[in-house]
CSV table of C-alpha atoms in Angstrom, one decimal:
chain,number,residue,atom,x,y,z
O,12,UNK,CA,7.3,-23.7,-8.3
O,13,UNK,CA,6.1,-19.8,-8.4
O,14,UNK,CA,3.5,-20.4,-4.8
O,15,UNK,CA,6.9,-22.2,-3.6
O,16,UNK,CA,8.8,-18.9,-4.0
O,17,UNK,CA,6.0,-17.0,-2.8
O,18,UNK,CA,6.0,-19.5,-0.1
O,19,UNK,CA,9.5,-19.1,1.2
O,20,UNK,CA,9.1,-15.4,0.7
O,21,UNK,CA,6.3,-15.4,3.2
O,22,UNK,CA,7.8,-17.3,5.8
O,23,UNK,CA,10.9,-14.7,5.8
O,24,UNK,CA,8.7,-11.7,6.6
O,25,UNK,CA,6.6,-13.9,9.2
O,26,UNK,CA,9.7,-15.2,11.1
O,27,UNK,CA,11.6,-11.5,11.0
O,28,UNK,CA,8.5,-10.3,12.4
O,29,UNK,CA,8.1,-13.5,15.2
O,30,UNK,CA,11.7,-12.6,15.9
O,31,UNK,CA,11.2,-9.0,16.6
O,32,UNK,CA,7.1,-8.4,17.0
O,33,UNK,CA,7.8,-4.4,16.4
O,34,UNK,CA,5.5,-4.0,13.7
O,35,UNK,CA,2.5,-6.2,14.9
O,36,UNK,CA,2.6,-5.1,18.6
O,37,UNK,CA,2.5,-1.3,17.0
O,38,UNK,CA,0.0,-1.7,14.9
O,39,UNK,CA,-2.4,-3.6,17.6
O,40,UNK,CA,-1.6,-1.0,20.1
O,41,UNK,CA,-2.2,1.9,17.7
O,42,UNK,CA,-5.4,0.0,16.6
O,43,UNK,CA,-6.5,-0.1,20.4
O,44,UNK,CA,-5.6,3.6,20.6
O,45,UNK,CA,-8.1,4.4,17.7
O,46,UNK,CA,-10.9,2.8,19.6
O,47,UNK,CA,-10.2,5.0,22.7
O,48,UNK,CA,-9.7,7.9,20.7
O,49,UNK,CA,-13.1,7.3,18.9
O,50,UNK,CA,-14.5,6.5,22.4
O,51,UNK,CA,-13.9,10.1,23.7
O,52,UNK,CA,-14.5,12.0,20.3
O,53,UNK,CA,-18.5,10.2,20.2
O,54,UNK,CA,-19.9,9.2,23.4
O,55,UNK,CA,-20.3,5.4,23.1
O,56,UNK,CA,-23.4,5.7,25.3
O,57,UNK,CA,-25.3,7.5,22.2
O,58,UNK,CA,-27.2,5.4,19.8
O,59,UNK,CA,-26.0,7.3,16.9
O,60,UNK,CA,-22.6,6.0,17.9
O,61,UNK,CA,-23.6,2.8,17.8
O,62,UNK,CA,-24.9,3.2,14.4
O,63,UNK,CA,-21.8,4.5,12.9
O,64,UNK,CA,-19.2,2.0,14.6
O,65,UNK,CA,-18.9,0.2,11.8
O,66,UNK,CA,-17.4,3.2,10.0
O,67,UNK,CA,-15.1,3.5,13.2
O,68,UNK,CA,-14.2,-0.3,12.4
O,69,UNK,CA,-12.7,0.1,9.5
O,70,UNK,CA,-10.9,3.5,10.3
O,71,UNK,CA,-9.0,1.4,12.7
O,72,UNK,CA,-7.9,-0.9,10.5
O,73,UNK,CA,-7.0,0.7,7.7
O,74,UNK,CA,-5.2,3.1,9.7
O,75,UNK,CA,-3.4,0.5,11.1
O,76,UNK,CA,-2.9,-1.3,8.1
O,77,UNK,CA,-1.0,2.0,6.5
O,78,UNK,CA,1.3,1.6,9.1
O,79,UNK,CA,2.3,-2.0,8.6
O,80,UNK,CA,2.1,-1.1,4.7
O,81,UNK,CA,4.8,1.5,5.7
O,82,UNK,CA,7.1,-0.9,7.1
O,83,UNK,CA,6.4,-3.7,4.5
O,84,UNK,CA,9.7,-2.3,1.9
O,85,UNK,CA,11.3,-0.2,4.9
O,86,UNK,CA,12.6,-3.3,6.1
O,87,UNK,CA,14.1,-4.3,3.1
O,88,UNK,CA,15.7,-1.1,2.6
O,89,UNK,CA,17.8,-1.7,5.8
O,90,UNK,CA,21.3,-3.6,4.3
O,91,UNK,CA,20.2,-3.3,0.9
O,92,UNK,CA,17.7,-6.8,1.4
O,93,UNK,CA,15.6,-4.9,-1.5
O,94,UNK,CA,18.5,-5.9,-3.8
O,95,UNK,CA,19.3,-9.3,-2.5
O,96,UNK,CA,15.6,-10.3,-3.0
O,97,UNK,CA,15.6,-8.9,-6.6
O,98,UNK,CA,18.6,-10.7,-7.4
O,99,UNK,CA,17.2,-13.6,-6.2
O,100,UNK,CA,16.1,-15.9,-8.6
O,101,UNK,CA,12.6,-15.8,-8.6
O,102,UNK,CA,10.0,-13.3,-10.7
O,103,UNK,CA,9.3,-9.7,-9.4
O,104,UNK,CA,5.3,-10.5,-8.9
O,105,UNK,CA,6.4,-13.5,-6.3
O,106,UNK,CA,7.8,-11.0,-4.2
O,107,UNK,CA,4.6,-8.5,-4.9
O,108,UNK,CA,2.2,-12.0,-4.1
O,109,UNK,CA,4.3,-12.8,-1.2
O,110,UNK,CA,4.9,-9.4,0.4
O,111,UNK,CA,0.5,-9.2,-0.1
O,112,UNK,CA,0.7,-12.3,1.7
O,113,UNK,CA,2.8,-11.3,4.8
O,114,UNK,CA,0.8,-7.7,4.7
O,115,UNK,CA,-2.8,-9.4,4.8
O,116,UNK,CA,-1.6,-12.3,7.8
O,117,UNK,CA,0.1,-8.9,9.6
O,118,UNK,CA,-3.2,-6.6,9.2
O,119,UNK,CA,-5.8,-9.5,9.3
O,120,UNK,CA,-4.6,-10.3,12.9
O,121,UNK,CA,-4.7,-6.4,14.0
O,122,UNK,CA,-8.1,-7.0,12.7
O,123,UNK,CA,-8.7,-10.3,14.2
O,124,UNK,CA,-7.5,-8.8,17.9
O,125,UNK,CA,-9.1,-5.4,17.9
O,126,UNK,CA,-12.5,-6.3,16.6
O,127,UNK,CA,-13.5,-7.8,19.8
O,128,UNK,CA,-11.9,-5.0,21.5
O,129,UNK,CA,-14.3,-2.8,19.7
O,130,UNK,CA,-17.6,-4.9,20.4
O,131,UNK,CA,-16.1,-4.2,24.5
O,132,UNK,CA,-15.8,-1.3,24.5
O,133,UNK,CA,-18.8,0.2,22.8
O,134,UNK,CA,-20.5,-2.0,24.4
O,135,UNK,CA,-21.8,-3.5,21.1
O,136,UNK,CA,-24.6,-6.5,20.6
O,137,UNK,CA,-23.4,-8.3,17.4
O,138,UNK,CA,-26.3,-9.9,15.4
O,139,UNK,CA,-24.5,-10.2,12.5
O,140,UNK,CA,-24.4,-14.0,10.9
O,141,UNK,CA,-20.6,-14.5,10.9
O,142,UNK,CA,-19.7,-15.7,8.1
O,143,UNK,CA,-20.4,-13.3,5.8
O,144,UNK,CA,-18.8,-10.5,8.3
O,145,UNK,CA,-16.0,-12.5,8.3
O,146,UNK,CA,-16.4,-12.4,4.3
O,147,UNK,CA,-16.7,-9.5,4.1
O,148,UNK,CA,-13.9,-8.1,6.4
O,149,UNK,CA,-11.6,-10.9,4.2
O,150,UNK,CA,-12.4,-9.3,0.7
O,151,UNK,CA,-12.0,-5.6,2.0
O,152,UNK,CA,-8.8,-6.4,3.6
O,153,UNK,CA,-7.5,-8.2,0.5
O,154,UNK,CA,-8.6,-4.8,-1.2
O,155,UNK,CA,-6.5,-3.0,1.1
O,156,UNK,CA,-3.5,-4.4,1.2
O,157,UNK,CA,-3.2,-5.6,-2.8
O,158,UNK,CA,-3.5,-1.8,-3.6
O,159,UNK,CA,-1.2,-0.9,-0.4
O,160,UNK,CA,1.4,-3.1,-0.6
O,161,UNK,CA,2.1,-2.2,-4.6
O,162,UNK,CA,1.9,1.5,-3.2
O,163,UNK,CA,4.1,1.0,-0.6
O,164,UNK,CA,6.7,-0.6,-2.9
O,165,UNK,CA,6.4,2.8,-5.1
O,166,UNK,CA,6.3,5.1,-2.4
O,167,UNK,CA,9.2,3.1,-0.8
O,168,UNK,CA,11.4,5.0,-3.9
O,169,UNK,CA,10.2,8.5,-2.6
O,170,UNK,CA,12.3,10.8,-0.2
O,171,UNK,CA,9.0,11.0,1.9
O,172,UNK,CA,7.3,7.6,1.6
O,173,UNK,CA,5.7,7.6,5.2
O,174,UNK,CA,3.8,10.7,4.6
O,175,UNK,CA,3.2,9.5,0.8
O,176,UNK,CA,1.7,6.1,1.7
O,177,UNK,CA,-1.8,7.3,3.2
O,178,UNK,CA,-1.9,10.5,0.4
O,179,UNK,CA,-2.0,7.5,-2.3
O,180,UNK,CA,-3.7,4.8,-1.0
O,181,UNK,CA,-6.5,6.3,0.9
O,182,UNK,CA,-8.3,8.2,-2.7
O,183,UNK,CA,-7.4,5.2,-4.5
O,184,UNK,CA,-8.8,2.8,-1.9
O,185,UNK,CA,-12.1,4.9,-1.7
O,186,UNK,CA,-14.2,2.0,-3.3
O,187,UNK,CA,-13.1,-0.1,-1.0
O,188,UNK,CA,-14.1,1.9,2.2
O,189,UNK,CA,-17.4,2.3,1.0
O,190,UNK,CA,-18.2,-0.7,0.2
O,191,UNK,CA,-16.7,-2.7,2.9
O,192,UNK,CA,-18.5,0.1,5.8
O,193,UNK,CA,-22.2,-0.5,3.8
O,194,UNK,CA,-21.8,-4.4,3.7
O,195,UNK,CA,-20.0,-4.2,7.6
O,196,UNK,CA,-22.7,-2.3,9.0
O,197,UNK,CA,-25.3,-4.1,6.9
O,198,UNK,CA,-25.0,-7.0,8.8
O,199,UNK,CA,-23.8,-6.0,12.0
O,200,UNK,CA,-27.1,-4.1,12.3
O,201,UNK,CA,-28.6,-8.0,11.7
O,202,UNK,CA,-29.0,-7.5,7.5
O,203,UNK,CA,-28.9,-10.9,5.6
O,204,UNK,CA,-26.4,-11.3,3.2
O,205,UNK,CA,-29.0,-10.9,0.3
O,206,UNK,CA,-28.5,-6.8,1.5
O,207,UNK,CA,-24.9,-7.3,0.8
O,208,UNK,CA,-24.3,-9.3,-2.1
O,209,UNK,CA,-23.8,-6.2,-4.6
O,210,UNK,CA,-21.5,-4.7,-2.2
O,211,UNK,CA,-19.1,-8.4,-1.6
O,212,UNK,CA,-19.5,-8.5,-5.6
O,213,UNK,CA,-17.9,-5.0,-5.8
O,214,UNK,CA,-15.3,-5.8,-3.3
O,215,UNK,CA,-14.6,-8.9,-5.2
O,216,UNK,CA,-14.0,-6.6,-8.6
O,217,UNK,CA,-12.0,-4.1,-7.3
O,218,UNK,CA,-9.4,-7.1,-5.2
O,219,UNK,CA,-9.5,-9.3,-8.7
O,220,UNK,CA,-9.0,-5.8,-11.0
O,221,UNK,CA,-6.2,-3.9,-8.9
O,222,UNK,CA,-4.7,-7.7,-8.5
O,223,UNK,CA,-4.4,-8.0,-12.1
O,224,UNK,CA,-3.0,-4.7,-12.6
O,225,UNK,CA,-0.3,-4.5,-9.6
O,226,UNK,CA,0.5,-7.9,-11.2
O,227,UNK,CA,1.2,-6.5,-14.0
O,228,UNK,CA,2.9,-3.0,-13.2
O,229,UNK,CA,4.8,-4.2,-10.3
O,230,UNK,CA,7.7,-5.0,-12.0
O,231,UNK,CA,8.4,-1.0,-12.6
O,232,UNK,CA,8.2,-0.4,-8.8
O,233,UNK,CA,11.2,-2.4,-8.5
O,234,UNK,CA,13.5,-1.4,-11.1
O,235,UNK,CA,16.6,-0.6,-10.4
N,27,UNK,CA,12.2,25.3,-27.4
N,28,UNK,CA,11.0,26.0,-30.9
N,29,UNK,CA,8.0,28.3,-30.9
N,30,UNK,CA,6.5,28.5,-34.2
N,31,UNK,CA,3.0,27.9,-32.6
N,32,UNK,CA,3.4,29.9,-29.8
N,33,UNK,CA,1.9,32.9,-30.7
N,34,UNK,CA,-0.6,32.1,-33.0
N,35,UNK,CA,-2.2,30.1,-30.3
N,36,UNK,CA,-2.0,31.5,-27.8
N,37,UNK,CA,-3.8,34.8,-30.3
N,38,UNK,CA,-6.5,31.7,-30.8
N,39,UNK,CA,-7.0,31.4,-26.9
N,40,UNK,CA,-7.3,35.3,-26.3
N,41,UNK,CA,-9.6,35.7,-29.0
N,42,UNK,CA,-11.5,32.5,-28.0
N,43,UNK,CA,-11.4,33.4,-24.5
N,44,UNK,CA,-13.1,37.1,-25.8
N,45,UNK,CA,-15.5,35.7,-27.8
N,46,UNK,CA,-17.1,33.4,-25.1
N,47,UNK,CA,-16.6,36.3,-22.4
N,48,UNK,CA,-18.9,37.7,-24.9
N,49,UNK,CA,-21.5,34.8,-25.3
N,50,UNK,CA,-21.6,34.1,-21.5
N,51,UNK,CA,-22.4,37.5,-20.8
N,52,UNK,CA,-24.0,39.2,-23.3
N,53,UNK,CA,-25.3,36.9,-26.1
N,54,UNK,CA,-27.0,34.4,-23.7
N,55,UNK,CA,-29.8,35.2,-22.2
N,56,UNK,CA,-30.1,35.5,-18.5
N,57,UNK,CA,-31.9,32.6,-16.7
N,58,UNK,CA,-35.2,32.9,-15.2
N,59,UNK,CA,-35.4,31.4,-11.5
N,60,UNK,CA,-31.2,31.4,-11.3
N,61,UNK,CA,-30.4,35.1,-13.0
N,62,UNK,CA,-26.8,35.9,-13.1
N,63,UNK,CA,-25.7,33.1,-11.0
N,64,UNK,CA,-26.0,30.7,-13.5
N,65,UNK,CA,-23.4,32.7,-15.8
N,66,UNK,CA,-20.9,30.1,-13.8
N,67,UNK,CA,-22.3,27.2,-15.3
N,68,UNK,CA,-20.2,28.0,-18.4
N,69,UNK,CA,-17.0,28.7,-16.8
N,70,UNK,CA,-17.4,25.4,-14.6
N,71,UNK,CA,-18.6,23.2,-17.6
N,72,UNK,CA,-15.3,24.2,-19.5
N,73,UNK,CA,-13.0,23.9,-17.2
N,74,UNK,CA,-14.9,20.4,-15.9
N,75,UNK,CA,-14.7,19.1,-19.7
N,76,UNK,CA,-10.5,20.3,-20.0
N,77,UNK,CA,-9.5,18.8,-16.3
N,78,UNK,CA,-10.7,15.3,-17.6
N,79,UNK,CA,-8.8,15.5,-21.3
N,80,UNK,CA,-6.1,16.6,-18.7
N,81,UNK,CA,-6.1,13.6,-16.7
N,82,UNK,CA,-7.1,11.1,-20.0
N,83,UNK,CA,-4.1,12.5,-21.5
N,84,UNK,CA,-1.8,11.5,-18.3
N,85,UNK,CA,-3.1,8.2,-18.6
N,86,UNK,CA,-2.0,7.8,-22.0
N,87,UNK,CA,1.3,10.1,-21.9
N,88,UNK,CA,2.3,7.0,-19.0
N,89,UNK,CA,0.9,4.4,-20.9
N,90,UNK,CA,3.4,5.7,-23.9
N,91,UNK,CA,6.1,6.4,-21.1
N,92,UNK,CA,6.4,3.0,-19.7
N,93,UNK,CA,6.5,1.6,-23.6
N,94,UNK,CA,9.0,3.4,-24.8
N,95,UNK,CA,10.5,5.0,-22.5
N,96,UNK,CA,11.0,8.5,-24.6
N,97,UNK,CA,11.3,11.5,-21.7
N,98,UNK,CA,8.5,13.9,-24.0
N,99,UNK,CA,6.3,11.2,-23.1
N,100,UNK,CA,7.3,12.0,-19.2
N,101,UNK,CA,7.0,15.4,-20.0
N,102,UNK,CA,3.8,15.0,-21.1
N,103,UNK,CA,2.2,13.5,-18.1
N,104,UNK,CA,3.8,16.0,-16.1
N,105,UNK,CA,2.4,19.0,-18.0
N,106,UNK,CA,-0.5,18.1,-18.3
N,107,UNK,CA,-1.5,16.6,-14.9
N,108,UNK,CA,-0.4,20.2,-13.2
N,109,UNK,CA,-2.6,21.5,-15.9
N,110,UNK,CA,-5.5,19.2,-15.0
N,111,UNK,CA,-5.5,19.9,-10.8
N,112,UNK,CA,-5.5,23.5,-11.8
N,113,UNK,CA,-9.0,23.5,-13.5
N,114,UNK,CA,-10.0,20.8,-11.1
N,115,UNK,CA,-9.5,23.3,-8.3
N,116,UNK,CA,-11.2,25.9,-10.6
N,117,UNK,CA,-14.6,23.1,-10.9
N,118,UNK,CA,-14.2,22.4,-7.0
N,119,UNK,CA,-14.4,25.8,-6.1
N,120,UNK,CA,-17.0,27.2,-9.3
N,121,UNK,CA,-18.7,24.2,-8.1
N,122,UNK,CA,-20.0,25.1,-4.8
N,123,UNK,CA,-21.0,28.3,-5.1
N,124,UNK,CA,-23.0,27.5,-8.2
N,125,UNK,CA,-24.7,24.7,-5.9
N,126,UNK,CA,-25.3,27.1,-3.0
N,127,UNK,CA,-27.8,29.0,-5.2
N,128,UNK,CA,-29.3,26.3,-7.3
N,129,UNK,CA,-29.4,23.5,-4.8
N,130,UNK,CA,-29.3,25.5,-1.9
N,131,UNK,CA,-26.5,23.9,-0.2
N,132,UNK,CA,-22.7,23.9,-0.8
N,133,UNK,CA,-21.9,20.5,-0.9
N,134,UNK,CA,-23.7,16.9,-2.0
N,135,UNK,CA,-21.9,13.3,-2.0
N,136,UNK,CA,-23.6,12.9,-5.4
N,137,UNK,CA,-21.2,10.7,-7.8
N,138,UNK,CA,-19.9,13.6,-10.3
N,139,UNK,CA,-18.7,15.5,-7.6
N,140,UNK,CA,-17.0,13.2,-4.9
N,141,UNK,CA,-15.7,11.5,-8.2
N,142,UNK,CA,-14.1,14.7,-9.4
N,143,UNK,CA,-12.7,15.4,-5.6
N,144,UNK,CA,-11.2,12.0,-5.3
N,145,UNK,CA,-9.9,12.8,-8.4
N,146,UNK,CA,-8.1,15.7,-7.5
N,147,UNK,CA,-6.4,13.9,-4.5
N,148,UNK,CA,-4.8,11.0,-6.8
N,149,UNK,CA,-3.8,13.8,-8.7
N,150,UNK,CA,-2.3,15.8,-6.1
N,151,UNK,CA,-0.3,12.5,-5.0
N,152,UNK,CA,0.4,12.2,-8.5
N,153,UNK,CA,2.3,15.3,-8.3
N,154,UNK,CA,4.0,14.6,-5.3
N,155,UNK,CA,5.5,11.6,-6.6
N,156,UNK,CA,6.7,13.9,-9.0
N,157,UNK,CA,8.1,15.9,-6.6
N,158,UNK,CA,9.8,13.8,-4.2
N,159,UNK,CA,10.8,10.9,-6.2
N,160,UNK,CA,14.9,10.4,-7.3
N,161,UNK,CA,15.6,11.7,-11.4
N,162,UNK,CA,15.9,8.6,-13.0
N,163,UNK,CA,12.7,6.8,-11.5
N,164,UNK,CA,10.8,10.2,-11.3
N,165,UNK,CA,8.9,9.1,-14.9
N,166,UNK,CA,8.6,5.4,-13.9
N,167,UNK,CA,6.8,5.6,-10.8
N,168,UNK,CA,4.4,8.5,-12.0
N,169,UNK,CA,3.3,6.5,-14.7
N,170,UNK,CA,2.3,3.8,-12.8
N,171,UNK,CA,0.4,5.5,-10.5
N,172,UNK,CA,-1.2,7.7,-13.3
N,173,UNK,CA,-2.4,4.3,-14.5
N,174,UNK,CA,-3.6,3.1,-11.1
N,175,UNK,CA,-5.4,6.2,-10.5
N,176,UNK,CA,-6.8,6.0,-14.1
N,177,UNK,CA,-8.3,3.0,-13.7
N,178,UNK,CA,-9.4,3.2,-10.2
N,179,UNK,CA,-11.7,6.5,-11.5
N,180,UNK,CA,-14.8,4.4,-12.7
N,181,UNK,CA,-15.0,1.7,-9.8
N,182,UNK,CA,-14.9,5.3,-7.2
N,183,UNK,CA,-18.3,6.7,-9.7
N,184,UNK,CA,-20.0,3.4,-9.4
N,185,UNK,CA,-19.8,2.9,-5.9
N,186,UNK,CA,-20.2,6.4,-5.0
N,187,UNK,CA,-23.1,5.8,-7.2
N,188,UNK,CA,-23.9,3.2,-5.3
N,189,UNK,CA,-23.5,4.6,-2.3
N,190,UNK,CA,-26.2,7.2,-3.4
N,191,UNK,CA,-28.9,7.0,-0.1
N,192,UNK,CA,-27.9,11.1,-0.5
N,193,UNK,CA,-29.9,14.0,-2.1
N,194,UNK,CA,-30.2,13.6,-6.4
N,195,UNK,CA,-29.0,15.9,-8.1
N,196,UNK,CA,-31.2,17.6,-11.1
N,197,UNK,CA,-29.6,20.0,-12.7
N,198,UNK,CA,-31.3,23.3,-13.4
N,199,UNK,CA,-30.5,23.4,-16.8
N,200,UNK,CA,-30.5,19.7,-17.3
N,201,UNK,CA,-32.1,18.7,-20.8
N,202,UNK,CA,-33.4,21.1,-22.4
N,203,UNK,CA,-30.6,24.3,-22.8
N,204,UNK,CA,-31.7,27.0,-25.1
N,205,UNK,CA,-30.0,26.8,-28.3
N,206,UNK,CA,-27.8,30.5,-27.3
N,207,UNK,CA,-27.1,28.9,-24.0
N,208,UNK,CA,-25.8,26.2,-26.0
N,209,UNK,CA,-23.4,28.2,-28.2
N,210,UNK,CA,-22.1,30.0,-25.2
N,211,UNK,CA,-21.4,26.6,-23.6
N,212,UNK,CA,-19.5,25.0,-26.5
N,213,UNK,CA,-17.4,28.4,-26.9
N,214,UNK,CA,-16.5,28.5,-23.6
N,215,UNK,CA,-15.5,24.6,-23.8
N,216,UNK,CA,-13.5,25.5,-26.8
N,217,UNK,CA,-12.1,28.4,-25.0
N,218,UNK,CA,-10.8,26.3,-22.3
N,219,UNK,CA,-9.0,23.8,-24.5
N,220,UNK,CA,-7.5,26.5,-26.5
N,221,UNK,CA,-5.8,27.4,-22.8
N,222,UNK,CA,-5.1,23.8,-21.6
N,223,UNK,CA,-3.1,23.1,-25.0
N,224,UNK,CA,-1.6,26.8,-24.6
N,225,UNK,CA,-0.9,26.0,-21.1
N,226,UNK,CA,0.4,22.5,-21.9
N,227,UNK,CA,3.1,23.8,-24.8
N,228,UNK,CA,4.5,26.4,-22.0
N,229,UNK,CA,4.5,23.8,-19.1
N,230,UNK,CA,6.6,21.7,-21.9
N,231,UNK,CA,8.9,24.8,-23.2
N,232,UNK,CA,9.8,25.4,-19.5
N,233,UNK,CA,10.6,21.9,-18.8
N,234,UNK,CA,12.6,21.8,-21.8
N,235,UNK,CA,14.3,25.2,-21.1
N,236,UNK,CA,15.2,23.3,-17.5
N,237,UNK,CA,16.2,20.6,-19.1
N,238,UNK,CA,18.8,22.6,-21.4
N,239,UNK,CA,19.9,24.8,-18.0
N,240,UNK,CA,20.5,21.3,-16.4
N,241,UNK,CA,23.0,20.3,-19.4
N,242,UNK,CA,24.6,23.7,-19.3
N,243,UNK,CA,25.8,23.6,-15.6
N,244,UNK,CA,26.9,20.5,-15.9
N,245,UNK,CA,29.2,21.3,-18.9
N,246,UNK,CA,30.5,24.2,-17.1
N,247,UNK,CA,31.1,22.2,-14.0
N,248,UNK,CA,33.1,20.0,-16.1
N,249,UNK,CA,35.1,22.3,-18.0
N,250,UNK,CA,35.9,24.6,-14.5
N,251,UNK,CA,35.7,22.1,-12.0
């Protein structure tokens, strides 16, 4: 019953945002801008560059992700849908599960579109096995946007939640970065996934602990 | 505000305060290789030690909050976390120029300190919660992120930790600390706490004296309006 809720929940936020595309077409556009941006701040030519892309990679899409995070109770603020949904019958965390849900499809296909772009244009040789990139770009992600979303839903009370968003979520999402760039650049740089376990173990911690505990507090973002 | 303990603390934090003044610079002795530069050591250590009871205390002030919803509790956090950014802005900047002698450089990604500067950003957001948030869910939403950024404190020191392929820090007074060193240390910890819970019953008196203003205008704008 509760992943049916979640279920319908999900598909809401995927068809306004099929209907519209504003939120999905900004955020790849943005995340396209960051890599031309990074391309003039560090020559891609340099090896040093090269060596620090991965870092680059995950600026972009956490970036991005903030402003899709931003949007994600925005919307719902717009003819009071905030207090239809909570009137609806279903629990609080649905909503928090499905509006993680919608954010990680919305952000995970920024991610799925620019990181090509980024192997282009910096002229990139990927050795990485993909699997575990793809691993480990999942579990970071996840990271992101469980923390995120249950931030945005609290900053979404504030009188300046756009500006609020990144102040909260980028110290609090700190493990996160770091662990995702090691593991990322670990095996882009041809590691094996032996050189990254510790680092997907910590990633899968902090998305199972900050899970649990959104779970669990989300139900005071929402009160009325 | 009822101020019975007002003065005789804060007589226990001035006379505290002297007396450490005292140990730090007079009592113990002056370091060998680091001479009067390690005098800071104290001053950092103390405030260091207060800007985490600071922050433990917000976690369990919102903790308490969210329970039973009593405003003291709200209060508390409040207090308390301006309290704590303070003296962590006291060990960011004591910090780095106690390094620049000892370690020769201002600055290392070593786990203590980013840990302590990604503390004070969660608190610094804590605060602006505070600031920008409506009355009636002002509490609320603070005390969930005070929890959030509680518990998010020892997954940032282990993978800074982690992270470590930087510089390790040994600290030039590290094990051994002469037993005067010592004494000064521990007064000027207590000294410290002495002014966090000084500070904290003032931060607390002028929210309540706010609180009282509040109820005052709004009678008279009843009984003129």
């Amino acid at each position: 019953m509760f992943w049916r809720k979640v279920g319908v929940l999900v598909w809401k936020d995927l068809l306004l945002e099929f209907r519209s595309k504003q939120m999905i077409s900004s955020m790849l556009i943005f995340s396209f801008l960051v890599i031309v941006i990074f391309a003039f701040a560090f020559n891609p030519v340099q090896r040093t560059t090269q060596e620090v892309l991965p870092g680059i990679i995950w600026v972009a899409f956490t970036f991005a992700g903030v402003l899709g995070l931003n949007r994600a109770f925005a919307v719902e603020r717009d003819n009071d849908c905030l207090l239809g949904l909570m009137l609806a019958p279903v629990d609080r965390t649905a909503i928090y599960v499905a509006k993680v849900t919608s954010n990680f499809i919305f952000t995970g296909l920024t991610e799925i579109v620019s990181f090509p772009l980024f192997l282009v244009f910096f002229n990139y040789h990927l050795q990485a096995s993909l699997g575990w990139l793809v691993l480990t770009i999942f579990l970071g992600t996840l990271g992101f946007v469980a923390v995120g979303t249950f931030l945005a839903a609290l900053a979404s009370n504030t009188r300046m939640s756009e500006i609020l968003l990144p102040l909260m979520v980028f110290p609090v999402m700190v493990p996160v970065l770091i662990a995702a760039v090691e593991a990322t650049s670990t095996l882009m740089s041809g590691g094996q996934w032996q050189a990254v376990a510790s680092w997907l173990r910590l990633l899968g911690v902090y998305d199972i602990i900050f899970l649990a505990v959104a779970y669990v507090l989300f139900d005071y973002c929402l009160e009325v | 505000m009822n101020d019975k303990w007002d003065r005789p603390l804060a007589g226990i934090t001035l006379i505290l305060m002297l007396v450490a003044i005292y140990a730090i610079f007079i009592y113990a002795p002056v370091e060998k290789t680091l001479l009067e530069v390690q005098k800071i050591f104290y001053v950092h250590v103390g405030t260091a030690w207060n800007a985490f009871l600071a922050f433990f205390v917000v976690f369990v002030a919102s903790v308490a909050y969210l329970r039973t919803r009593e405003a003291r509790w709200d209060r508390l956090g409040s207090a308390s976390a301006e309290i704590g950014v303070m003296f962590t802005t006291l060990v960011l900047i004591t910090g780095p120029i106690w390094a620049r002698s000892s370690w020769n450089m201002w600055w290392t990604w070593e786990p203590r300190l980013t840990t302590t500067l990604i503390l004070w950003f969660i608190y610094v957001a804590y605060l602006l919660i505070r600031a920008t948030a409506g009355d009636e869910r002002r509490g609320i939403l603070a005390a969930v992120f005070g929890i959030i950024g509680f518990v998010d404190v020892p997954i940032v020191y282990l993978s800074v930790q982690w992270w470590g392929s930087h510089p390790i820090v040994l600290g030039s007074s590290g094990g051994g600390l002469p037993a005067s060193m010592l004494t000064a240390l521990i007064l000027s910890v207590l000294a410290f706490t002495a002014l966090y819970l000084y500070l904290l019953r003032k931060n607390l008196g002028i929210q309540a004296v706010e609180e009282e203003l509040k109820q005052l205008k709004e009678e008279l704008r009843q009984e003129y309006d």
